[in-house]
PDB file of C-alpha atoms and ligand atoms in Angstrom:
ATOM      1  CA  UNK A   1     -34.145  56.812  -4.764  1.00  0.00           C
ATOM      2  CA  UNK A   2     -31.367  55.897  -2.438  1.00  0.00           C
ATOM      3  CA  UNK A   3     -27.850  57.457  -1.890  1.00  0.00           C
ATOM      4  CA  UNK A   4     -24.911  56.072  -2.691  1.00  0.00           C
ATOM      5  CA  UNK A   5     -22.004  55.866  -0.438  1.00  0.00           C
ATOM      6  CA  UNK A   6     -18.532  57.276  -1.879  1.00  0.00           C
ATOM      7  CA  UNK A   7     -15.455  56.165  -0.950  1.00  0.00           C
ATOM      8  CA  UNK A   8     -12.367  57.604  -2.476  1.00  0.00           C
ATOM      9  CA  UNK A   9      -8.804  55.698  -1.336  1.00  0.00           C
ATOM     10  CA  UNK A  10      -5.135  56.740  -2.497  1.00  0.00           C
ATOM     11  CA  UNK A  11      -6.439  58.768  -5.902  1.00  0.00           C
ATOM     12  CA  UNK A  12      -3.483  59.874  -8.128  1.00  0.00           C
ATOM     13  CA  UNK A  13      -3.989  61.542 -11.297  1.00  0.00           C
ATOM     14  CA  UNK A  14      -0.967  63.079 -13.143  1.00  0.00           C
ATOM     15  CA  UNK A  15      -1.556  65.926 -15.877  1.00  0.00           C
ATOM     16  CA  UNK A  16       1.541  66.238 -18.587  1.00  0.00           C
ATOM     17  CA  UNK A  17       1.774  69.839 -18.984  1.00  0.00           C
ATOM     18  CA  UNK A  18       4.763  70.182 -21.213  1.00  0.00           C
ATOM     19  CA  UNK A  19       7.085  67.765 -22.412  1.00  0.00           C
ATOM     20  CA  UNK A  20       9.088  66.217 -19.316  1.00  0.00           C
ATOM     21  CA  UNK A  21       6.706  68.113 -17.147  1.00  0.00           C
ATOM     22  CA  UNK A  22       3.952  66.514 -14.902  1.00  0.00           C
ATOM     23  CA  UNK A  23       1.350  68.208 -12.570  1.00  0.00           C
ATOM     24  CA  UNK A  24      -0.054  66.003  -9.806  1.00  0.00           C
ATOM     25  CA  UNK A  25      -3.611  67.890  -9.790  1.00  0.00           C
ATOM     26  CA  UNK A  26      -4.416  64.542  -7.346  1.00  0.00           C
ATOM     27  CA  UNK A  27      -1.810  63.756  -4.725  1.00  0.00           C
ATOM     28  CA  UNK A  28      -2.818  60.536  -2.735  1.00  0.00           C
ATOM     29  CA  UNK A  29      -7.014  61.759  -2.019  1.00  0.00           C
ATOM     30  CA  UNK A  30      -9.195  59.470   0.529  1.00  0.00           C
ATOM     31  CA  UNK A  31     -12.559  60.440   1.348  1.00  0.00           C
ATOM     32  CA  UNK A  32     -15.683  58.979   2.396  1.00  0.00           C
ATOM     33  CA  UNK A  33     -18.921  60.598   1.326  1.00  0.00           C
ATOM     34  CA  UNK A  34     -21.395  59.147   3.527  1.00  0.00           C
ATOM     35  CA  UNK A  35     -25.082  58.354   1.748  1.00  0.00           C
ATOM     36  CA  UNK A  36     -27.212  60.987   1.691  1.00  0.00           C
ATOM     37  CA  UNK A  37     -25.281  63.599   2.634  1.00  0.00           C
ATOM     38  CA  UNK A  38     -24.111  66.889   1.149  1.00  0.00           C
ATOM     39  CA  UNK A  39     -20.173  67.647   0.912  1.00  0.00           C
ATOM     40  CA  UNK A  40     -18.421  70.682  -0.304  1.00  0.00           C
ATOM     41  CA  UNK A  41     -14.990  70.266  -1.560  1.00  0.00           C
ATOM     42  CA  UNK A  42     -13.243  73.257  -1.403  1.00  0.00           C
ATOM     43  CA  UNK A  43      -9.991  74.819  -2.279  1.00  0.00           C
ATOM     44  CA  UNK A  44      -8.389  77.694  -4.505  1.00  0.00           C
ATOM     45  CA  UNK A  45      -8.504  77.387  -8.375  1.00  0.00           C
ATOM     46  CA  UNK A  46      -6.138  74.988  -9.284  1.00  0.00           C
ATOM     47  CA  UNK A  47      -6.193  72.935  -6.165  1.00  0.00           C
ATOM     48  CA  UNK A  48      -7.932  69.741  -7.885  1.00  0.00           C
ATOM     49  CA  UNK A  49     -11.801  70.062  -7.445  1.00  0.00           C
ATOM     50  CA  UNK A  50     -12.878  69.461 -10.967  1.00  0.00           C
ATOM     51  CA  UNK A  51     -10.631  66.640 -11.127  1.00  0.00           C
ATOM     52  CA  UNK A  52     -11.666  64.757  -8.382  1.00  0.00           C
ATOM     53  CA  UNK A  53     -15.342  65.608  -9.150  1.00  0.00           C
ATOM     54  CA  UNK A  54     -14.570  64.350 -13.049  1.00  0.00           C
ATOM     55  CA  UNK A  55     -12.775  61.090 -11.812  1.00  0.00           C
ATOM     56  CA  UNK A  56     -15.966  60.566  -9.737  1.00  0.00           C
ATOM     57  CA  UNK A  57     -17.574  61.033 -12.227  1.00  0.00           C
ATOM     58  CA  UNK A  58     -16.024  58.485 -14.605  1.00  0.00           C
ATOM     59  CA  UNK A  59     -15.846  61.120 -16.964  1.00  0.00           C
ATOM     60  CA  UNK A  60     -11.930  60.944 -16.940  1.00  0.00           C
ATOM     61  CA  UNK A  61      -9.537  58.233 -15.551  1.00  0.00           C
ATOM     62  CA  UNK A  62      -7.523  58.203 -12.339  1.00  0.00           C
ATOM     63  CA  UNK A  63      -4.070  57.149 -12.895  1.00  0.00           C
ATOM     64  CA  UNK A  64      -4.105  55.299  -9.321  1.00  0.00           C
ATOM     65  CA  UNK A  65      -6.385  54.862  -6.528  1.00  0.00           C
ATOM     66  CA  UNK A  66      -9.731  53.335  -5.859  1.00  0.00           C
ATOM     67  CA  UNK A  67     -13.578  54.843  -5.801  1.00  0.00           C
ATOM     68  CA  UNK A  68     -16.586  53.153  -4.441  1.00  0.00           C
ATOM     69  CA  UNK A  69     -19.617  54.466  -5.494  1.00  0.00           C
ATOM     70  CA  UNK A  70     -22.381  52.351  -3.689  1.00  0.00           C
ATOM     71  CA  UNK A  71     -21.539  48.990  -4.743  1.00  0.00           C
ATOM     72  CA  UNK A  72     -19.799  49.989  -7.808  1.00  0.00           C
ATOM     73  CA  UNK A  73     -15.797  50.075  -8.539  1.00  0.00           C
ATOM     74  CA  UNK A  74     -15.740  53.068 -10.498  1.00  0.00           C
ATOM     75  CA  UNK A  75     -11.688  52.842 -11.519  1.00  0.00           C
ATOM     76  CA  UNK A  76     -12.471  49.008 -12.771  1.00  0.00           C
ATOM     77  CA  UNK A  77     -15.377  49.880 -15.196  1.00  0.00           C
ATOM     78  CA  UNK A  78     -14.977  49.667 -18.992  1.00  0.00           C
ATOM     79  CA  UNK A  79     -16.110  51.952 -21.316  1.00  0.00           C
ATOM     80  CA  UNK A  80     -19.502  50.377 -21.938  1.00  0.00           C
ATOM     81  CA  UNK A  81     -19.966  50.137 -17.871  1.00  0.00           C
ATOM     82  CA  UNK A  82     -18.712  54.072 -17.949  1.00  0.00           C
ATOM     83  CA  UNK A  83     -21.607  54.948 -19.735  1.00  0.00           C
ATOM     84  CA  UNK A  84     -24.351  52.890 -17.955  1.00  0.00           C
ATOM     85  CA  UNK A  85     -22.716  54.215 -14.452  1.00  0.00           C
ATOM     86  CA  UNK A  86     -23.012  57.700 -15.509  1.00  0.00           C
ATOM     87  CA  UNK A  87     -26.799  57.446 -16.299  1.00  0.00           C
ATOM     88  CA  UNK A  88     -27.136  56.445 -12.509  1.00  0.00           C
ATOM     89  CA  UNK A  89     -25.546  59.862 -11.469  1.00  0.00           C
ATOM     90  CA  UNK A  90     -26.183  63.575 -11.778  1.00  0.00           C
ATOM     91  CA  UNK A  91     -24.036  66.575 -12.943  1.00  0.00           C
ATOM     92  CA  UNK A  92     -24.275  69.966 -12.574  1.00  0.00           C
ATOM     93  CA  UNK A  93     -22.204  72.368 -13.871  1.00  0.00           C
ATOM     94  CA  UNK A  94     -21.035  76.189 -13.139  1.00  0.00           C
ATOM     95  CA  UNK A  95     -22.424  76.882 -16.899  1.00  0.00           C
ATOM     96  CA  UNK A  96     -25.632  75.665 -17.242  1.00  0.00           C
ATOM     97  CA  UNK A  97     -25.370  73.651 -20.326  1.00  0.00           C
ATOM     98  CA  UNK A  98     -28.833  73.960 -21.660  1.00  0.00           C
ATOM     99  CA  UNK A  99     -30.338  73.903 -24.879  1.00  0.00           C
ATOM    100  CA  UNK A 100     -31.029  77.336 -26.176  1.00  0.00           C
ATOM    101  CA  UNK A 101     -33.659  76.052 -29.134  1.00  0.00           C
ATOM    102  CA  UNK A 102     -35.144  74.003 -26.459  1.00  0.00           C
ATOM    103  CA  UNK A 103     -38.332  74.429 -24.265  1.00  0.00           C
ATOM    104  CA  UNK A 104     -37.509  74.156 -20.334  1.00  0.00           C
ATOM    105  CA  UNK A 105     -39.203  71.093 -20.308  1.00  0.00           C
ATOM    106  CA  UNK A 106     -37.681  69.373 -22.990  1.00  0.00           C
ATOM    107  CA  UNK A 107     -34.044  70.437 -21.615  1.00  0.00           C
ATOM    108  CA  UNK A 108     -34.835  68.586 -18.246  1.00  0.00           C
ATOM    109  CA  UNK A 109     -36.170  65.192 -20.375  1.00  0.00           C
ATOM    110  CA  UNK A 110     -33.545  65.506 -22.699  1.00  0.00           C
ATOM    111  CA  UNK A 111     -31.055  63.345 -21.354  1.00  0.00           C
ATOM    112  CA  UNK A 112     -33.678  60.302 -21.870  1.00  0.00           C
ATOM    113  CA  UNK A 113     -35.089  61.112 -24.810  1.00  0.00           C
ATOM    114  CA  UNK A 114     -32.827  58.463 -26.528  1.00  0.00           C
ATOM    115  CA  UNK A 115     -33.312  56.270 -23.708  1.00  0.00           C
ATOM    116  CA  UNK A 116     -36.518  53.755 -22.713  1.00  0.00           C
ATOM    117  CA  UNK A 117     -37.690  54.278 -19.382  1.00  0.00           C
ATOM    118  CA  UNK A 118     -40.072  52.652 -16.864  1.00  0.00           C
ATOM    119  CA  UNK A 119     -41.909  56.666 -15.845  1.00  0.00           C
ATOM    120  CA  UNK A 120     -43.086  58.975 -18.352  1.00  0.00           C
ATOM    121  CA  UNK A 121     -40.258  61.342 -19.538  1.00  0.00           C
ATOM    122  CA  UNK A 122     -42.564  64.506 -19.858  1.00  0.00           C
ATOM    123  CA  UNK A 123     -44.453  63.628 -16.569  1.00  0.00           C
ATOM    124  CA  UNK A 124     -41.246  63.194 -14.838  1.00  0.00           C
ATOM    125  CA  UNK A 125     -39.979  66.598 -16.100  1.00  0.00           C
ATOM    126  CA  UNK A 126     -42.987  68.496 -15.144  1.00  0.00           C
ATOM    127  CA  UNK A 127     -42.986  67.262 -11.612  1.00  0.00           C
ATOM    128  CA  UNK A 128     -38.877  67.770 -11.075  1.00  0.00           C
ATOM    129  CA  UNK A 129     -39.639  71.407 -12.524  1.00  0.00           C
ATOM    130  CA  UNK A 130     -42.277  72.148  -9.622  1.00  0.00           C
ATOM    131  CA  UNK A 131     -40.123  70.332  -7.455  1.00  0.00           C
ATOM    132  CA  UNK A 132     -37.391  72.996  -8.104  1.00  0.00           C
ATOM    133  CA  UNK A 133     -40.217  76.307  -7.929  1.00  0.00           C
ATOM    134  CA  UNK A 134     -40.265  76.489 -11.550  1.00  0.00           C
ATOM    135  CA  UNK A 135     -44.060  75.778 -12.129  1.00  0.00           C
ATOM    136  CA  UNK A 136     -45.205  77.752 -14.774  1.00  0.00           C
ATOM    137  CA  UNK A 137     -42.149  77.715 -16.637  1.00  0.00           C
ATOM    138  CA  UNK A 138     -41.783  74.780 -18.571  1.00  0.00           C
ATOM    139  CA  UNK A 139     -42.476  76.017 -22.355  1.00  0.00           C
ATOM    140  CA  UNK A 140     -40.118  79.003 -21.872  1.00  0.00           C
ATOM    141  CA  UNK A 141     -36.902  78.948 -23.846  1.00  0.00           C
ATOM    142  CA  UNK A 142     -33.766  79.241 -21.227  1.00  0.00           C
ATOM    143  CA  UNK A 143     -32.841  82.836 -22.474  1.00  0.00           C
ATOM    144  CA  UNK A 144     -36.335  83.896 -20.990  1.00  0.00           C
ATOM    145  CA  UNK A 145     -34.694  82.878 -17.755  1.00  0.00           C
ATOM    146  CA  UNK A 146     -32.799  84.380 -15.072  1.00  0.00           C
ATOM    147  CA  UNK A 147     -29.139  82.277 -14.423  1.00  0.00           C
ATOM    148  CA  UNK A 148     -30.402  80.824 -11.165  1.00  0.00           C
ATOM    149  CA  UNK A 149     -33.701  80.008 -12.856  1.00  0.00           C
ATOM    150  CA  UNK A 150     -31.915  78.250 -15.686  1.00  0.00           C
ATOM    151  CA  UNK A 151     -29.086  76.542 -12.764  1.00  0.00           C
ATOM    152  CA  UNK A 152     -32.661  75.131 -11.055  1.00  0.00           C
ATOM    153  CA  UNK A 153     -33.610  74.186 -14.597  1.00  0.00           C
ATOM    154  CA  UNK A 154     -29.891  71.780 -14.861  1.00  0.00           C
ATOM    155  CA  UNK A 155     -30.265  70.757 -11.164  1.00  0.00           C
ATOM    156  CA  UNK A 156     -34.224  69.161 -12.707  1.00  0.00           C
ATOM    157  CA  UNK A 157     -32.346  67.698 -15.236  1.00  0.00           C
ATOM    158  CA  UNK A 158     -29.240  66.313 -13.395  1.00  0.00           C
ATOM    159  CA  UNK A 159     -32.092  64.485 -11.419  1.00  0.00           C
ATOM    160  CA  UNK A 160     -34.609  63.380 -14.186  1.00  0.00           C
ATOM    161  CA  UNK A 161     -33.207  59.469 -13.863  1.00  0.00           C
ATOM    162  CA  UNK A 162     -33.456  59.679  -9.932  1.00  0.00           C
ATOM    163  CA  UNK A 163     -29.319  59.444  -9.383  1.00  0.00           C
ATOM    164  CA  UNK A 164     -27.640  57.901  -6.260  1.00  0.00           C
ATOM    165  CA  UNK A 165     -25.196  60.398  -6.404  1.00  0.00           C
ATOM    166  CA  UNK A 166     -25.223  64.257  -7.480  1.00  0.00           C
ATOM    167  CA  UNK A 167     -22.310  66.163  -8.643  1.00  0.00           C
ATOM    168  CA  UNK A 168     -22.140  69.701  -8.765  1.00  0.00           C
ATOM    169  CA  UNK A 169     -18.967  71.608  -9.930  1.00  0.00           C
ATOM    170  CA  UNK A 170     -19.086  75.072  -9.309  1.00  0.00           C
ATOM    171  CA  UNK A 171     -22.149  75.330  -9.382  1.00  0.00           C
ATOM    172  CA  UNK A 172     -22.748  78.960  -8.182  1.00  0.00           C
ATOM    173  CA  UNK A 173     -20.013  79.983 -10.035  1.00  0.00           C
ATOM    174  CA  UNK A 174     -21.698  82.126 -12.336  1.00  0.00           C
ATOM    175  CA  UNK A 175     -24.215  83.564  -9.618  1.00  0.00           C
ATOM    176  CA  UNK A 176     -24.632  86.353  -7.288  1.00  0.00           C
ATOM    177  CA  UNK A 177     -23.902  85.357  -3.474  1.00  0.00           C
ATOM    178  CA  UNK A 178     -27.606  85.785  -2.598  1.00  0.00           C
ATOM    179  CA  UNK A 179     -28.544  83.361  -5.830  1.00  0.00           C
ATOM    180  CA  UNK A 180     -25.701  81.089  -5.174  1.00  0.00           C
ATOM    181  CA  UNK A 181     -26.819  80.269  -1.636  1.00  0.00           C
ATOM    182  CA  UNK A 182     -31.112  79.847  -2.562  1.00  0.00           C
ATOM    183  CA  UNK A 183     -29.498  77.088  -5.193  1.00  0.00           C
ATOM    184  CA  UNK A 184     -27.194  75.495  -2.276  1.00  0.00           C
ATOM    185  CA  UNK A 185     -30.615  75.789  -0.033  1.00  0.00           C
ATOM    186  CA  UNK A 186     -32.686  73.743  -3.225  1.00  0.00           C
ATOM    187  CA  UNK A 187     -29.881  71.085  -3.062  1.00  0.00           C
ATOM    188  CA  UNK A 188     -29.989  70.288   0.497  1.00  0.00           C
ATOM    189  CA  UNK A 189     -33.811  70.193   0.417  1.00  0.00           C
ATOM    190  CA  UNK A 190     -34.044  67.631  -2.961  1.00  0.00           C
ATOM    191  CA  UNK A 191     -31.293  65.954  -0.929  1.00  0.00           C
ATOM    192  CA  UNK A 192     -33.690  65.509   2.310  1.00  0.00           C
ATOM    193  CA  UNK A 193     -36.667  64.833  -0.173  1.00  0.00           C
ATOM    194  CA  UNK A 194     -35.080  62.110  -2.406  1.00  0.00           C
ATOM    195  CA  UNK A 195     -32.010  61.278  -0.751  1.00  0.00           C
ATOM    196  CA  UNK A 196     -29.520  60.825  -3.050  1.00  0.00           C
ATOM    197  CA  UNK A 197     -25.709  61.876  -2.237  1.00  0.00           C
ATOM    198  CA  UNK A 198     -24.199  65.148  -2.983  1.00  0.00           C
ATOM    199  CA  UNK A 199     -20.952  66.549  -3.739  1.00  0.00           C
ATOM    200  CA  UNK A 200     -20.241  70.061  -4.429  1.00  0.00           C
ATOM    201  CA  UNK A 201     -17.113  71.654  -5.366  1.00  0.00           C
ATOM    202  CA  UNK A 202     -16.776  75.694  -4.420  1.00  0.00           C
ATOM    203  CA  UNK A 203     -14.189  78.161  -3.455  1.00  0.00           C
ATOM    204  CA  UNK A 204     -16.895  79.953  -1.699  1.00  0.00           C
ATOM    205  CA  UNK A 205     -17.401  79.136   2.210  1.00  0.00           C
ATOM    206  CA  UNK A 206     -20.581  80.571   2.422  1.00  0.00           C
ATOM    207  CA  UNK A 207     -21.527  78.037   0.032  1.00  0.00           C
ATOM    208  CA  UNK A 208     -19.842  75.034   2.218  1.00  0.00           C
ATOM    209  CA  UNK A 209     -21.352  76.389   5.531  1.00  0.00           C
ATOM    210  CA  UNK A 210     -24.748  75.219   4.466  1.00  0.00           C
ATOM    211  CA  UNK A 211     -23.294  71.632   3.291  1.00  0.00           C
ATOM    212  CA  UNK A 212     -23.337  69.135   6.043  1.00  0.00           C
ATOM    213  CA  UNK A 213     -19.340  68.732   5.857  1.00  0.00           C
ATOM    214  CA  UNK A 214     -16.300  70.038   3.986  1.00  0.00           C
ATOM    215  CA  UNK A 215     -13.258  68.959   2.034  1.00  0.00           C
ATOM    216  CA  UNK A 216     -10.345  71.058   2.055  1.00  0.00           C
ATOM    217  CA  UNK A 217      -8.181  70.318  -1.150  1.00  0.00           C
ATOM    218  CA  UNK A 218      -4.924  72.206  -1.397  1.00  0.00           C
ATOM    219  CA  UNK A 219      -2.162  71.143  -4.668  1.00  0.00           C
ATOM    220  CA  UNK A 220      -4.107  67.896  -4.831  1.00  0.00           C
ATOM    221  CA  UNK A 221      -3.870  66.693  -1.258  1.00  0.00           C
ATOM    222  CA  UNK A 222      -6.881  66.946   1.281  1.00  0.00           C
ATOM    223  CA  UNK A 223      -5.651  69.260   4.090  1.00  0.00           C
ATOM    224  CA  UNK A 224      -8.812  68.678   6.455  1.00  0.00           C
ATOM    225  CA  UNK A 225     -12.292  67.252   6.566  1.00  0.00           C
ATOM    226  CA  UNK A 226     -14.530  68.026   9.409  1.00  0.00           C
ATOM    227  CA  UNK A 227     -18.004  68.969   9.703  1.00  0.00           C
ATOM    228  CA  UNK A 228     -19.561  72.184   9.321  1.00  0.00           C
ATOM    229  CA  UNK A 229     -21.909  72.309  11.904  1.00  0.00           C
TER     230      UNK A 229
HETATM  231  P1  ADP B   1      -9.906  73.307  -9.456  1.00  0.00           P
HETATM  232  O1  ADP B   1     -11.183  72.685  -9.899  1.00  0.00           O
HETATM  233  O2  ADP B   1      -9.679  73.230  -7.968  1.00  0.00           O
HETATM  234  O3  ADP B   1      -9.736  74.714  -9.965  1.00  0.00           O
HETATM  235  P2  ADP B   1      -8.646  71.489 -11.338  1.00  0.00           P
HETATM  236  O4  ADP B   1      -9.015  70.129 -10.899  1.00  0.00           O
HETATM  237  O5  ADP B   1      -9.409  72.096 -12.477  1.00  0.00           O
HETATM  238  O6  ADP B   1      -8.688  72.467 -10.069  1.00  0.00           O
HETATM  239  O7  ADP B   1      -7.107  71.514 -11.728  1.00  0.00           O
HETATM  240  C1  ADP B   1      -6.070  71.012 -10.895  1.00  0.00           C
HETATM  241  C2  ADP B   1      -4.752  71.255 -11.588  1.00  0.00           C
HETATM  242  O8  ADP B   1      -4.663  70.401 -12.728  1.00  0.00           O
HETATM  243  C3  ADP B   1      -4.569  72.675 -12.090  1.00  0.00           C
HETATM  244  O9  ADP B   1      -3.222  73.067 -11.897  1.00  0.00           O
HETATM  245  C4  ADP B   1      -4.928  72.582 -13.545  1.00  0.00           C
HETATM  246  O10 ADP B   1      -4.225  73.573 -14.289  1.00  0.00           O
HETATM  247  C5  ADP B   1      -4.442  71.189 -13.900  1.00  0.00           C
HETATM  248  N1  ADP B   1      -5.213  70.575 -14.997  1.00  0.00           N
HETATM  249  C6  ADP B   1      -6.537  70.300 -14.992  1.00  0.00           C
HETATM  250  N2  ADP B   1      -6.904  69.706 -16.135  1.00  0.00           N
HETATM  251  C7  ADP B   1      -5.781  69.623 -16.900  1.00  0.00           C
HETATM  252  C8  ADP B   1      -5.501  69.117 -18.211  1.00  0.00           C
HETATM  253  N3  ADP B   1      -6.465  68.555 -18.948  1.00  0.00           N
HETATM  254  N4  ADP B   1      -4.230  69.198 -18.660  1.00  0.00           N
HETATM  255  C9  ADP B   1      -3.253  69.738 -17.906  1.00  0.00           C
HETATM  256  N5  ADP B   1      -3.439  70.234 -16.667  1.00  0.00           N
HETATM  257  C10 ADP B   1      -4.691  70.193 -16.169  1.00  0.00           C
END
């Protein structure tokens, strides 16, 4: 698995919040998320982290702008395209999103159970679930879990088909601080293990201190981007 490089130029994206009224939640955003590394994006609520993380994403569309993900032009994809790209990347959310009547194991394969692959999906699950300390584990139901258990549980699946580029929104969101950080810890780690590029989006700085670089979004424009070192 290799990282993908992200380049984000000039991103608009208007929201109509009542009739004759527009919200620019993205003002004009350039970044460059070099491969392999870990970024926060941070801001208060409101200031346009989901959205840039979404348009990333391809899960919604920008209404201007460019993005670059490794060799791919996200903003020129079509819908069919949309869906192949976002196999090739990994989400992670602030609410887990797992399956409740689901074994552990079978939530982190589930995204390619509909899918042919070239590794073995229950193979691959097993090893992503010692990979995040949850050996052991993997025929519990989710509720059996604690919430950063079941977080480590969505960070094996975000990874089960070995993404270029890892999005996290929020991701210690629902978390105490102590829990929040061991999960940024487990993402810089998979990161130096396999590679891939990561984005997270937090208000929290003690989250961003351990990325390797921050975003600071404020009203959909990026005030600053520096390291954090
Ligand atoms: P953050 O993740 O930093 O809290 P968001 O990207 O969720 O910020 O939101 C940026 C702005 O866009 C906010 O003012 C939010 O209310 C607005 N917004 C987000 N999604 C929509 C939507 N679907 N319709 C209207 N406004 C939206």
């Amino acid at each position: 698995m290799s990282g993908f490089q992200v380049e984000v130029c000039d991103l608009h994206k208007r929201y109509m919040t009542a009739p004759d009224q527009y919200l620019d939640a993205l003002a004009g955003v350039s970044l460059t998320a070099p491969e392999a590394s870990v970024g926060a994006v941070m801001g208060p609520s409101g200031s346009g982290k989901s959205t840039l993380l979404h348009l990333i994403g391809a899960m919604d569309a920008a209404d201007s702008g460019s993005i670059r993900v490794g060799d791919i032009d996200v903003t020129a994809l079509s819908r069919r395209e949309q869906t192949a790209y976002r196999r090739r990347i990994g989400f992670v959310f602030q609410r887990f999103h797992l399956l409740a009547a689901l074994t552990v194991a079978d939530n982190v394969s589930a995204p390619v159970l509909p899918h042919r692959t070239t590794f073995d999906k229950h193979q691959r699950a097993l090893e992503l679930l010692a990979a995040v300390g949850l050996e052991g584990r993997e025929q519990s139901l989710p509720s059996r879990l604690s919430g950063g258990q079941q977080q480590r549980v969505a960070i094996a699946r975000a990874l089960i088909n070995q993404p270029g580029l890892l999005l996290a929104d929020e991701p210690t969101g629902n978390l105490d601080s102590h829990t929040g950080i061991d999960i940024i810890d487990l993402l810089v780690r998979l990161r130096d293990e396999h590679g891939m590029t990561v984005l997270i989006a937090t208000h929290d700085s003690a989250v961003a201190s351990r990325c390797d670089y921050m975003i600071q979004l404020l009203d959909g424009e990026i005030e600053a981007q520096a390291p954090t070192t």
